[in-house]
Coordinates of C-alpha atoms (C1' of nucleotides) in Angstrom, one line a residue:
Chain A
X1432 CA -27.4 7.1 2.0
X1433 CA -26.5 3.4 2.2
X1434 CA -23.5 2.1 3.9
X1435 CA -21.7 -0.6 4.6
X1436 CA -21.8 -2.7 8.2
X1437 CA -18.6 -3.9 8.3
X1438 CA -17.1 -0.5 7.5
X1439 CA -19.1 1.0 10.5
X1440 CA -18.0 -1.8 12.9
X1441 CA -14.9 -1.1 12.1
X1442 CA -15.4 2.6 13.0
X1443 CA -16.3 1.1 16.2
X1444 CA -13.7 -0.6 17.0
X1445 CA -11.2 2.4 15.8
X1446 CA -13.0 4.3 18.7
X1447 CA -12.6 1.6 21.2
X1448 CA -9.2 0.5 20.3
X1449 CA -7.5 4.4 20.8
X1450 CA -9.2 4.4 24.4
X1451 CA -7.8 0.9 25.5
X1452 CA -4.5 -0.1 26.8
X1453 CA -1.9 -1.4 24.3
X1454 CA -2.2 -5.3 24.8
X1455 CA -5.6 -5.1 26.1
X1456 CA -7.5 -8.3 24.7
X1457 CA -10.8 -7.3 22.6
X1458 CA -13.8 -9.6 23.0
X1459 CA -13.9 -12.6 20.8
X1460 CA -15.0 -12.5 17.8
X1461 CA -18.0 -14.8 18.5
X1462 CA -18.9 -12.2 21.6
X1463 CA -18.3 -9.2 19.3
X1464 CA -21.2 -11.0 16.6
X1465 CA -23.8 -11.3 18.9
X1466 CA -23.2 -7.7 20.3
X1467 CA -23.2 -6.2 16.7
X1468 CA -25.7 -8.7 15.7
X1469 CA -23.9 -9.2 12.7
X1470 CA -22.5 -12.9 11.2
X1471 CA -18.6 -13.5 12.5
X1472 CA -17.6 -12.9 8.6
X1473 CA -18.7 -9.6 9.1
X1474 CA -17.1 -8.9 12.5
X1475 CA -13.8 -10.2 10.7
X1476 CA -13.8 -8.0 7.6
X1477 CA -14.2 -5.1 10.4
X1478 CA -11.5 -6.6 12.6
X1479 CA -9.2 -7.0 9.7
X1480 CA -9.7 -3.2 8.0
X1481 CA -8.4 -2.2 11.5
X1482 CA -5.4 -4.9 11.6
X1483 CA -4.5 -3.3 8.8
X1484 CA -4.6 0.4 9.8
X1485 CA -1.8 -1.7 12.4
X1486 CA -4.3 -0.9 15.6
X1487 CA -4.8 -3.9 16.8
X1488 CA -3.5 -7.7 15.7
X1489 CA -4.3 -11.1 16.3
X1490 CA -3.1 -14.5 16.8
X1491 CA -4.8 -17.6 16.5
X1492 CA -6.4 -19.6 19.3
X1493 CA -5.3 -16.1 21.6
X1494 CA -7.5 -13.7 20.7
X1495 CA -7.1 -9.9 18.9
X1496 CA -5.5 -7.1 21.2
X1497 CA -4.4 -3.8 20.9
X1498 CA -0.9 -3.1 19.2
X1499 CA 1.6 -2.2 21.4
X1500 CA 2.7 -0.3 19.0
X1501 CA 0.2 2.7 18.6
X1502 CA 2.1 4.5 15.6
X1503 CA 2.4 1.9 12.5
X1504 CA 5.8 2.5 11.2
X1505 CA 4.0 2.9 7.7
X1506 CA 7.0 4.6 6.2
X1507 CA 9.8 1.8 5.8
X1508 CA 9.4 -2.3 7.0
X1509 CA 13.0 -2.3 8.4
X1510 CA 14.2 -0.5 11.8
X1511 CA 16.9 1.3 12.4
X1512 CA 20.6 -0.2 10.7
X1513 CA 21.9 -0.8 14.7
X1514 CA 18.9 -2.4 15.0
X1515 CA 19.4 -4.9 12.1
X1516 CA 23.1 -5.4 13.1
X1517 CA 21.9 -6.3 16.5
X1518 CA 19.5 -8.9 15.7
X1519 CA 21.5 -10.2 13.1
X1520 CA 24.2 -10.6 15.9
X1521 CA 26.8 -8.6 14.2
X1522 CA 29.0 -6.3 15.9
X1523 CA 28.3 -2.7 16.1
X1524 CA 30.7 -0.3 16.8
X1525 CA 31.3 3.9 15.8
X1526 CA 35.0 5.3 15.9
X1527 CA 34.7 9.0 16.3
X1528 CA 37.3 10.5 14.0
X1529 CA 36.7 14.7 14.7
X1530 CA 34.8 16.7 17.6
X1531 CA 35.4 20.3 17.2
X1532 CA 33.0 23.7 17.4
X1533 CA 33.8 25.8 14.6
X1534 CA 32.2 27.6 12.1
X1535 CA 29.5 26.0 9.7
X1536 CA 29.6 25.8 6.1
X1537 CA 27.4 27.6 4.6
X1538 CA 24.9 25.1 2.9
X1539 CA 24.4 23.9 7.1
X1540 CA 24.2 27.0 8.0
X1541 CA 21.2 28.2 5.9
X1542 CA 19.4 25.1 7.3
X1543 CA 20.4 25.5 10.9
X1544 CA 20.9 29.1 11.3
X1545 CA 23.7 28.9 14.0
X1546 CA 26.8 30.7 13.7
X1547 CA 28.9 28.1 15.1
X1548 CA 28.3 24.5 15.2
X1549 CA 29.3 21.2 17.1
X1550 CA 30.5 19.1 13.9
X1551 CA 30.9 15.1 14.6
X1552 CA 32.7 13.1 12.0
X1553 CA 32.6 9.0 12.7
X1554 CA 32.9 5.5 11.1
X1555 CA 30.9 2.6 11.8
X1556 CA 31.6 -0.3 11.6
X1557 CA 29.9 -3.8 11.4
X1558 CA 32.1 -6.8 12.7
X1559 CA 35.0 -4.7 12.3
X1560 CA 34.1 -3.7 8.6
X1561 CA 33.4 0.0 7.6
X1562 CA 30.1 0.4 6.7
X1563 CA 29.3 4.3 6.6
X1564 CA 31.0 7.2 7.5
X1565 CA 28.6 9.9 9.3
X1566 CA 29.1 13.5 9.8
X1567 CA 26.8 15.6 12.1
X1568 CA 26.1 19.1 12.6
X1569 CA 24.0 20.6 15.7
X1570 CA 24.2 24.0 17.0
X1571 CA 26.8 24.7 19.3
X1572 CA 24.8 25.8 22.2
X1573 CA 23.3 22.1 21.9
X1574 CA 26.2 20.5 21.6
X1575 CA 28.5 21.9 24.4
X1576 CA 26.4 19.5 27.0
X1577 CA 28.3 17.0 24.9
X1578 CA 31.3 15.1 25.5
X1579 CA 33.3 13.3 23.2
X1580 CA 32.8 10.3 25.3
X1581 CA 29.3 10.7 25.2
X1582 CA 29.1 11.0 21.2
X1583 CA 31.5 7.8 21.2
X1584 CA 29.7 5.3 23.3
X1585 CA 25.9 6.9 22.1
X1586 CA 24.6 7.3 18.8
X1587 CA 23.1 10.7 19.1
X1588 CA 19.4 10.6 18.8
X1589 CA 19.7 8.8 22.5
X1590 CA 21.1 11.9 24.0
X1591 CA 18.5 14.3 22.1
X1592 CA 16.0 11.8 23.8
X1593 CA 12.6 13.2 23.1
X1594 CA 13.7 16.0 21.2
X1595 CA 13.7 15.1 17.7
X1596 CA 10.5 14.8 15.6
X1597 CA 10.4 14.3 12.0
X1598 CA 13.1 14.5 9.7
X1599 CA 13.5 14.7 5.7
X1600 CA 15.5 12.6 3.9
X1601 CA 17.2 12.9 0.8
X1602 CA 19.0 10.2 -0.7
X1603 CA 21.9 10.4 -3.7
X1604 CA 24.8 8.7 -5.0
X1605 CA 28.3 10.0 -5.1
X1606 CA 31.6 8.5 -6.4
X1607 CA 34.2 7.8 -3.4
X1608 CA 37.3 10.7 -3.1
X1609 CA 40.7 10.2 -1.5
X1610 CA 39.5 10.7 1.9
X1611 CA 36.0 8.3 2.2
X1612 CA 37.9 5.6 0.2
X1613 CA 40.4 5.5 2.8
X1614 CA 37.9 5.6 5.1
X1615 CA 35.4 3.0 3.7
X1616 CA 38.0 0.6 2.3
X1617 CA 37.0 0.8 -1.1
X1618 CA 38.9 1.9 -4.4
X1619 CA 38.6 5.4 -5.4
X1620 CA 36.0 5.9 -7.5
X1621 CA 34.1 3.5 -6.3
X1622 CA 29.9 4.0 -5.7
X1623 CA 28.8 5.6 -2.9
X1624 CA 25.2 6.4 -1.4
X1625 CA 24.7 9.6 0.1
X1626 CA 22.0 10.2 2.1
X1627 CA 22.0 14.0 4.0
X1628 CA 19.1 13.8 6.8
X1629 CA 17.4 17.3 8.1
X1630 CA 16.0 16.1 11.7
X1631 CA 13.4 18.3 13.3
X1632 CA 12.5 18.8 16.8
X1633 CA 9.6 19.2 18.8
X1634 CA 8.5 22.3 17.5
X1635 CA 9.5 21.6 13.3
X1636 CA 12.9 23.2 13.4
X1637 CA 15.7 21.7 12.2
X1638 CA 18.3 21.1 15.1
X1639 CA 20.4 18.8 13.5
X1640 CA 21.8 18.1 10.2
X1641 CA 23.6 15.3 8.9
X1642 CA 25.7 13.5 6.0
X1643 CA 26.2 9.6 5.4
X1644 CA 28.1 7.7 3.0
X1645 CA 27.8 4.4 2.2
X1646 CA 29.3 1.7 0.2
X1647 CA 27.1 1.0 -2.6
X1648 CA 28.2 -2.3 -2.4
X1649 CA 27.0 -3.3 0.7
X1650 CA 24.2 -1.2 1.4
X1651 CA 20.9 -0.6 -0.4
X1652 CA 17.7 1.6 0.8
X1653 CA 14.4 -0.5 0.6
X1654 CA 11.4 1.4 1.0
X1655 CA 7.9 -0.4 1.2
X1656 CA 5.2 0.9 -1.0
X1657 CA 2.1 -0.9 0.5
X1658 CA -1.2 1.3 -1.1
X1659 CA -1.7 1.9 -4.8
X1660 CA 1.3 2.5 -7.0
X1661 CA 0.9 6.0 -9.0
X1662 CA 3.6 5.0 -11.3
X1663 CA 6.5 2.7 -12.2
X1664 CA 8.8 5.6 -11.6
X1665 CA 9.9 5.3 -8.3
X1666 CA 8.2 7.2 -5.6
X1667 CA 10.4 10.2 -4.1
X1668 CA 12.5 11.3 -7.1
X1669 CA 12.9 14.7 -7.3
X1670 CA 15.7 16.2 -10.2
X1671 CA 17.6 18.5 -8.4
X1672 CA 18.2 22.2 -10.1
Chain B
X1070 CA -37.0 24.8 -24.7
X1071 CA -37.3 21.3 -24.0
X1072 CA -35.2 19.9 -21.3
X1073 CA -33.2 16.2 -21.6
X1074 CA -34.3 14.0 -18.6
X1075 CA -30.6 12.6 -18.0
X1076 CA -28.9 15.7 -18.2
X1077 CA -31.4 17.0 -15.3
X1078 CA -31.0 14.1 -13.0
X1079 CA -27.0 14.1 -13.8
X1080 CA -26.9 18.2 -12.5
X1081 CA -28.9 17.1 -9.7
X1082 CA -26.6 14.2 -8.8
X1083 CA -23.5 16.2 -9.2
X1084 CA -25.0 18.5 -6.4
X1085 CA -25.4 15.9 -4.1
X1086 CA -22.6 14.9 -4.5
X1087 CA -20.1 17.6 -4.3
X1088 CA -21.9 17.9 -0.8
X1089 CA -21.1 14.1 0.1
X1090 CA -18.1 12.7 2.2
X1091 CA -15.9 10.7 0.0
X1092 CA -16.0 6.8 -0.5
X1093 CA -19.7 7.0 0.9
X1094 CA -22.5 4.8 -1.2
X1095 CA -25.3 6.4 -3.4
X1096 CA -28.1 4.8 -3.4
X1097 CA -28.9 1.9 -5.8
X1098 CA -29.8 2.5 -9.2
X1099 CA -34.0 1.5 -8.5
X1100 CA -34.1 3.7 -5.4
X1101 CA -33.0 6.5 -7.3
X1102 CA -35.4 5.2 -10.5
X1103 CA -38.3 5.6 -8.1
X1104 CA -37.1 8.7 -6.5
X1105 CA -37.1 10.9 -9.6
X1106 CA -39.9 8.6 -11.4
X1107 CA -37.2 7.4 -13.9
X1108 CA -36.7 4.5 -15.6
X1109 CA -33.1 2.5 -14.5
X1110 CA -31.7 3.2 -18.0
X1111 CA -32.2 7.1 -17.8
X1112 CA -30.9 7.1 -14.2
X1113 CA -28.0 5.2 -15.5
X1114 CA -27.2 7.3 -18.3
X1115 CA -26.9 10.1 -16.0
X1116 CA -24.6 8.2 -13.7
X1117 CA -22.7 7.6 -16.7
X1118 CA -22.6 11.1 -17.1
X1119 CA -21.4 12.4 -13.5
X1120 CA -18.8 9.2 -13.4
X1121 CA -17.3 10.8 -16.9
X1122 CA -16.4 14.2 -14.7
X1123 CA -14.5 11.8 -12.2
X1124 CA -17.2 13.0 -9.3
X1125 CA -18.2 9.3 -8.8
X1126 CA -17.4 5.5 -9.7
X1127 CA -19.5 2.3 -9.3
X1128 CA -18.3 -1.5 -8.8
X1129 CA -20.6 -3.7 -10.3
X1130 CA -22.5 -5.5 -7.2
X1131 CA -21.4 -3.1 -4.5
X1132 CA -22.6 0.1 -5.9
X1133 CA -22.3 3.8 -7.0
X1134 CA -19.6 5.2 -4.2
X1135 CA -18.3 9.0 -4.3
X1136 CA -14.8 9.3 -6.2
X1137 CA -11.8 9.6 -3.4
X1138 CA -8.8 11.2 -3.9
X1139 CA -6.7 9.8 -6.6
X1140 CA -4.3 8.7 -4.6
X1141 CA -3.5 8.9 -0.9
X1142 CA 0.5 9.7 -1.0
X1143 CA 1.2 9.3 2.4
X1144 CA 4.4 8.2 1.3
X1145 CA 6.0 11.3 0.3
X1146 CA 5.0 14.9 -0.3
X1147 CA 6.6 14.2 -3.7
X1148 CA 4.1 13.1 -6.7
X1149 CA 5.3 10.9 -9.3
X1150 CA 8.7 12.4 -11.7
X1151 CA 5.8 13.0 -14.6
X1152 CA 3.7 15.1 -12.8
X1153 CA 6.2 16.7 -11.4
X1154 CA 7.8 17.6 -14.5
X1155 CA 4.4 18.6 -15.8
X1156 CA 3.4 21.1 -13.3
X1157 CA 6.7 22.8 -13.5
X1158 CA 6.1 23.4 -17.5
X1159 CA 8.9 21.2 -18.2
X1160 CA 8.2 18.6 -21.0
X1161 CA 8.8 15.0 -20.8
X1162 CA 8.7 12.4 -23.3
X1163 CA 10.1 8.9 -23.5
X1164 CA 11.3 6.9 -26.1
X1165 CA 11.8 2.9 -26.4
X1166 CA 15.3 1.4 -27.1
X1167 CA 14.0 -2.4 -27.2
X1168 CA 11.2 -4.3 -26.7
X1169 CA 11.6 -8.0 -26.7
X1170 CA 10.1 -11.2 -25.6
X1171 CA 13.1 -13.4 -24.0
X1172 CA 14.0 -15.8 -21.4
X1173 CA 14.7 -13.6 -18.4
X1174 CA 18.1 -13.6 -16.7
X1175 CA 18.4 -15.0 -13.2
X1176 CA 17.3 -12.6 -10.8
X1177 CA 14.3 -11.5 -12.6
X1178 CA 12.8 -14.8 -13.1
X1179 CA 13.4 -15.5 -9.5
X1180 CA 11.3 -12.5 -8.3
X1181 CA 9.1 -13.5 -11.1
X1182 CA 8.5 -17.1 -11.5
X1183 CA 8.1 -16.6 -15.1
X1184 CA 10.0 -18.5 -18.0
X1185 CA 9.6 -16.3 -21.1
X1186 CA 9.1 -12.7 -20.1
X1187 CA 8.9 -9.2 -21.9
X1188 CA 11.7 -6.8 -21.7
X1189 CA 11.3 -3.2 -22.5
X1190 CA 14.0 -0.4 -21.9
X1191 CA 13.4 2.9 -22.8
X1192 CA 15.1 6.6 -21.6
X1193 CA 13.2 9.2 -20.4
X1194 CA 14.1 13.0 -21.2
X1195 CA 13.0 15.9 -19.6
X1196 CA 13.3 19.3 -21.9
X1197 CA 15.1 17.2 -24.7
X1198 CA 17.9 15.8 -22.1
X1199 CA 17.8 12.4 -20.5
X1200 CA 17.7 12.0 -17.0
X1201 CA 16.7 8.1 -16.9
X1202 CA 17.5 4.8 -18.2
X1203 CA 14.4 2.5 -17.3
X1204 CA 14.2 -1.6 -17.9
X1205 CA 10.7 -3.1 -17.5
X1206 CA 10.5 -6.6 -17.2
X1207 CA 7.3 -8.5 -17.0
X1208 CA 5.5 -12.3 -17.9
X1209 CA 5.2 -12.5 -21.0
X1210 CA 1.5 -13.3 -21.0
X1211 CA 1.5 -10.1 -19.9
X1212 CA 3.3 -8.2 -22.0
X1213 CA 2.0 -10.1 -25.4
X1214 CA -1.1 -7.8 -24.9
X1215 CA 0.8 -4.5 -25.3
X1216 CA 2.1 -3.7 -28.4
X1217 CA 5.6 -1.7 -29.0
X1218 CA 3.5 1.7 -29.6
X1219 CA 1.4 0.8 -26.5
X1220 CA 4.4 1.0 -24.6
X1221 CA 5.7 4.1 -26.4
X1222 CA 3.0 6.2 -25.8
X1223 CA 1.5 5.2 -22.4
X1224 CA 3.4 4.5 -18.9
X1225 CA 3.3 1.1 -17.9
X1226 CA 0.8 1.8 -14.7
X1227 CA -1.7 2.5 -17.2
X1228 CA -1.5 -0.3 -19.4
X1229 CA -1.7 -2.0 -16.1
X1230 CA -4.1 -0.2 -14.9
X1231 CA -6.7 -1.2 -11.5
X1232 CA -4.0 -4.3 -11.5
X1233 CA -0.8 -3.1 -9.4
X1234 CA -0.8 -3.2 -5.7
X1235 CA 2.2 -2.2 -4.0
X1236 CA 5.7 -2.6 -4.4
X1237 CA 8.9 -3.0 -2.4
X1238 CA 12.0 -0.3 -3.6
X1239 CA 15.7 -0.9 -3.2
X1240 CA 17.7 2.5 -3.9
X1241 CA 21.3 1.9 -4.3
X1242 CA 24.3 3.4 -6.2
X1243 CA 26.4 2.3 -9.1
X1244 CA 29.0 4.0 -11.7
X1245 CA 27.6 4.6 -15.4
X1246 CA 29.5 2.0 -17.9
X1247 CA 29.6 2.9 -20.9
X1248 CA 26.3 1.6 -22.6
X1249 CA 25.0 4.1 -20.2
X1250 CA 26.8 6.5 -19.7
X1251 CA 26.2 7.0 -24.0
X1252 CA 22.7 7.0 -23.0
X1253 CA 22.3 9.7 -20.1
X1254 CA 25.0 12.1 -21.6
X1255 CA 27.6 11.2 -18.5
X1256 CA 31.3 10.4 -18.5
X1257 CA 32.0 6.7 -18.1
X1258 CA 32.6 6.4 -14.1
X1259 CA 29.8 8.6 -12.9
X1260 CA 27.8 8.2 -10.2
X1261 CA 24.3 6.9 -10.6
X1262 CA 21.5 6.4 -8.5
X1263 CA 19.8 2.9 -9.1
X1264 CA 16.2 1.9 -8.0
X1265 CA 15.1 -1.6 -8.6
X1266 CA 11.0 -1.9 -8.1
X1267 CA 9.3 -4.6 -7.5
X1268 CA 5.5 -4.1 -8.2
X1269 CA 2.7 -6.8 -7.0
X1270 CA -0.8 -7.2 -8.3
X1271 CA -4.1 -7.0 -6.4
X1272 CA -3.0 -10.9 -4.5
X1273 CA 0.4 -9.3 -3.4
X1274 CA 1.9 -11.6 -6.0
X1275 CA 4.8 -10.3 -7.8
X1276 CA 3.9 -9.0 -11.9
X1277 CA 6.2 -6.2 -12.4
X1278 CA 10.0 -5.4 -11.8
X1279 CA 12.1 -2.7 -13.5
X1280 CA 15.4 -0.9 -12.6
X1281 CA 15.9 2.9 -12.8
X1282 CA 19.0 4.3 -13.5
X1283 CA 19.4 8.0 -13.1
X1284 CA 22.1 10.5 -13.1
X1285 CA 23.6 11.3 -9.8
X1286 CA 23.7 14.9 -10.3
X1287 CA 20.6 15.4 -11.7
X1288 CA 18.2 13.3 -9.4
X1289 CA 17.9 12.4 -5.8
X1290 CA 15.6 10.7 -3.5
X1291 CA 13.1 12.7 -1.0
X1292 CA 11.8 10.8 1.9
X1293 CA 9.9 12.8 4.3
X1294 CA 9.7 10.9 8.1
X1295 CA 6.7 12.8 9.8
X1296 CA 7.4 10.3 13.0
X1297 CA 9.6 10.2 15.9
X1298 CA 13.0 9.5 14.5
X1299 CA 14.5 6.5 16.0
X1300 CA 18.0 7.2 14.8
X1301 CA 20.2 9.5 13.2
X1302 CA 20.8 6.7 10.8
X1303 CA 19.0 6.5 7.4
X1304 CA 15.5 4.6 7.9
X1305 CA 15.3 2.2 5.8
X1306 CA 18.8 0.8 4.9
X1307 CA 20.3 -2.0 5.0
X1308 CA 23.1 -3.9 4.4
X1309 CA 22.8 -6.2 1.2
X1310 CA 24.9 -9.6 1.2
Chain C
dC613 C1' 6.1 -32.2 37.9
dA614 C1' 4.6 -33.9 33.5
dT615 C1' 0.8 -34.9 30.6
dC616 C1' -3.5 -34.9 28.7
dA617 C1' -8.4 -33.7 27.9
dG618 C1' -11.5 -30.1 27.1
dA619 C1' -13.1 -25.5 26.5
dC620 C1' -12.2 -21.5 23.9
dT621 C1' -10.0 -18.9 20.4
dT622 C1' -8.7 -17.6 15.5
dG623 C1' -8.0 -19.2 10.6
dT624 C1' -10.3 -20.9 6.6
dA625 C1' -13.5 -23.2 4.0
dT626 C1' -18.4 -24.0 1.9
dT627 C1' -23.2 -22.9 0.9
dA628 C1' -27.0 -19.9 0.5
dT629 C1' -29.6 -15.6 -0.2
dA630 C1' -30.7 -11.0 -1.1
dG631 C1' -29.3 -7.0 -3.4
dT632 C1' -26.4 -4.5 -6.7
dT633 C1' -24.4 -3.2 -11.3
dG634 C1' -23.5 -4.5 -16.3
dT635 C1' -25.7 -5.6 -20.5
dC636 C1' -29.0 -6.8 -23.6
dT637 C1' -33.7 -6.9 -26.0
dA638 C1' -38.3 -5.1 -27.1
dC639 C1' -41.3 -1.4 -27.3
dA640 C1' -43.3 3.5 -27.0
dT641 C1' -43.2 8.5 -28.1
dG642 C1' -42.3 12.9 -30.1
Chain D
dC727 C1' -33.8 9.0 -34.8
dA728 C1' -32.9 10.4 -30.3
dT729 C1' -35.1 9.7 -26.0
dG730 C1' -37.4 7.2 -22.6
dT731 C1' -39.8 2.9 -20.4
dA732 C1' -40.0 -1.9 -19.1
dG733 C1' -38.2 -6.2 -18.3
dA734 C1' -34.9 -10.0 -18.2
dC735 C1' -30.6 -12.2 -17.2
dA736 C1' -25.5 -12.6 -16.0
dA737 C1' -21.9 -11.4 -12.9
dC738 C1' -20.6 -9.6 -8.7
dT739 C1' -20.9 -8.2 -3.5
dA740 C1' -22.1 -8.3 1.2
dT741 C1' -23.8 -10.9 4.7
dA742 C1' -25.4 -15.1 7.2
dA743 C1' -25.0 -19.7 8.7
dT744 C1' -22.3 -23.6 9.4
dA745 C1' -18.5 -26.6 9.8
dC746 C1' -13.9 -27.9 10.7
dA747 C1' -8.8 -27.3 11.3
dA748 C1' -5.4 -25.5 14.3
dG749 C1' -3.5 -22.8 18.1
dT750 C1' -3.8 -21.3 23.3
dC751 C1' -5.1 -21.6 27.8
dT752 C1' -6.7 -24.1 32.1
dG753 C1' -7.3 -27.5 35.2
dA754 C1' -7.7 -32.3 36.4
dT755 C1' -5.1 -36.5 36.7
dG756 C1' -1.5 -39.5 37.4

DNA sequence: CATCAGACTTGTATTATAGTTGTCTACATG
DNA sequence: CATGTAGACAACTATAATACAAGTCTGATG
């Protein structure tokens, strides 16, 4: 069986690289030739198949390091919407609107499995503007370590710190009603995006469940497709039953 | 009985490499002449043979390499809306509404860069009932290789086949008007979910872009996040101008 | 302290070579 | 006529060797 140097440098290197510290330098790539005794295009192809497995990076006349950030955010190019807000240097702000335990409805329930609920309704709003109105469900014996306070001035995966894991995502579109176009400041009728979020934790059970509502004027979901494209249908669709 | 040459070195070969790791390298077409005292031709006819069940593929200088998986959708557990349809019995066929060679309007031939462009919009229909509204736009140097019955009976991806790359996906949300809402069997003012795609070829240089339309209570997007969760907020959205 | 030269780094070409597949022609054999 | 052998050539790939541009750091110099 033949193979390929630069594809077993690079299997090198993915060894190295998951056993050094994140910002570590690697050796140059000049050092790195003579050690594999192999040309510097060589040692580059290799460097650059793990660059883009998002180990490691480099910049020029520095050197290549380790990431600092170990897990490559493959899914989606953009962070978080506070996040964009921030560095955009736009005001972010969340106006809870209802905090009450009560009993869950009964397409929450089925996911959660609790027979009463903490259920948070808010707006946010960027430089004053309403840009989504959020509802979340968690189980009430989670929830009664919250405070409204603490739900106001903390978006609430910082107080589940560490607790959440993965989540699945489903996005659809809606028309506003009485109530969100109040809410949202836009005619009745008007687009929205609905997007209901399942988060996991730890373990892979679902401890929180949540609804958002967007303007479909102002908001859009971009999700990056980096490998092969299967199809021009877009990735993810799914017709519901 | 007298036994065919290729067809004995193609059974062997498919043995080998069932037991193989995906992606690894055969060896070259005169090792394996020598090896089973063949000349090139014969051992390439029973390559031939063995890359027509899909168990291998060759690139011309780099060699004969072990099929991978067709694709690696790390993206989401979801496969493409075809294949999804097709597994579940359902069928789906689509059919072309125009196909025209045009100057393109603003937006496209920004992404673009093109001046003349093909336009194709067709519906797709799952069981008889349509559940999409799909505009393909594309250079026209392109598009003056397919013909109209080209695009009617194959997807796009494979008339394009080997050439698309990745692409970048905006979901939003929009009301049907009523050019479309005659089209997806929906009362004017209902919700629908639109996707605009931009595909790029093997250079990351844009060559396709085409917007989805699809009925709001039929459809909705799936995006599984295996990762640590940074927010309760939707990954991925953002706030367009 | 500010500045500048020099050593070292990555980024990006070009050229060369050996090895590979893709394709063709010519010929032999049953 | 299907099957197999032998050979030649084009096109492509991986790799090496080299050169130069451009960015980063360090330390000497004034």
């Amino acid at each position: 069986m033949r193979s390929i140097r630069y594809q077993e440098i690079a299997d090198e290197l993915r060894d190295r690289v998951r056993n050094a510290a994140p910002g570590s330098l690697l050796p140059s790539e000049s050092e790195l030739s003579t050690e594999f005794s192999a040309s510097r295009v060589t040692v580059r192809r290799a460097l650059e198949l793990v660059r883009d497995d998002g180990l490691i990076d480099a910049r020029q006349g520095f050197g290549w390091f380790v990431a600092t950030e170990p897990v490559p955010q493959r899914l989606e190019s953009l962070g978080t919407i506070e996040a964009q807000l921030e560095t955009s240097g736009r005001d972010a702000q969340r106006r809870v609107l209802e905090f009450a335990f009560e009993k869950p409805p009964a397409h929450v329930r089925r996911v959660l499995g609790a027979a009463k609920v903490l259920r948070v309704k808010r707006v946010n709003l960027a430089d004053g503007e309403p840009f989504a109105v959020v509802t979340v469900w968690c189980p009430a014996e989670l929830g009664e370590r919250f405070s409204l306070s603490d739900v106001e001035r903390h978006p609430f995966y910082e107080l589940l710190d560490g607790k959440l894991r993965g989540a699945t995502q489903t996005i659809g579109a809606d028309i506003a009603h009485a109530d969100e176009a109040d809410l949202l400041a836009v005619p009745i009728g008007a687009p929205l995006l609905k997007c209901r979020r399942v988060t996991n934790d730890a373990d892979g059970r679902p401890i929180l469940m949540s609804e958002h509502l967007f303007p479909a004027h102002r908001t859009e979901f971009v999700v990056e497709l980096p490998n092969d494209v299967p199809s021009v249908t877009p990735a993810g669709l799914r017709l519901v039953e």
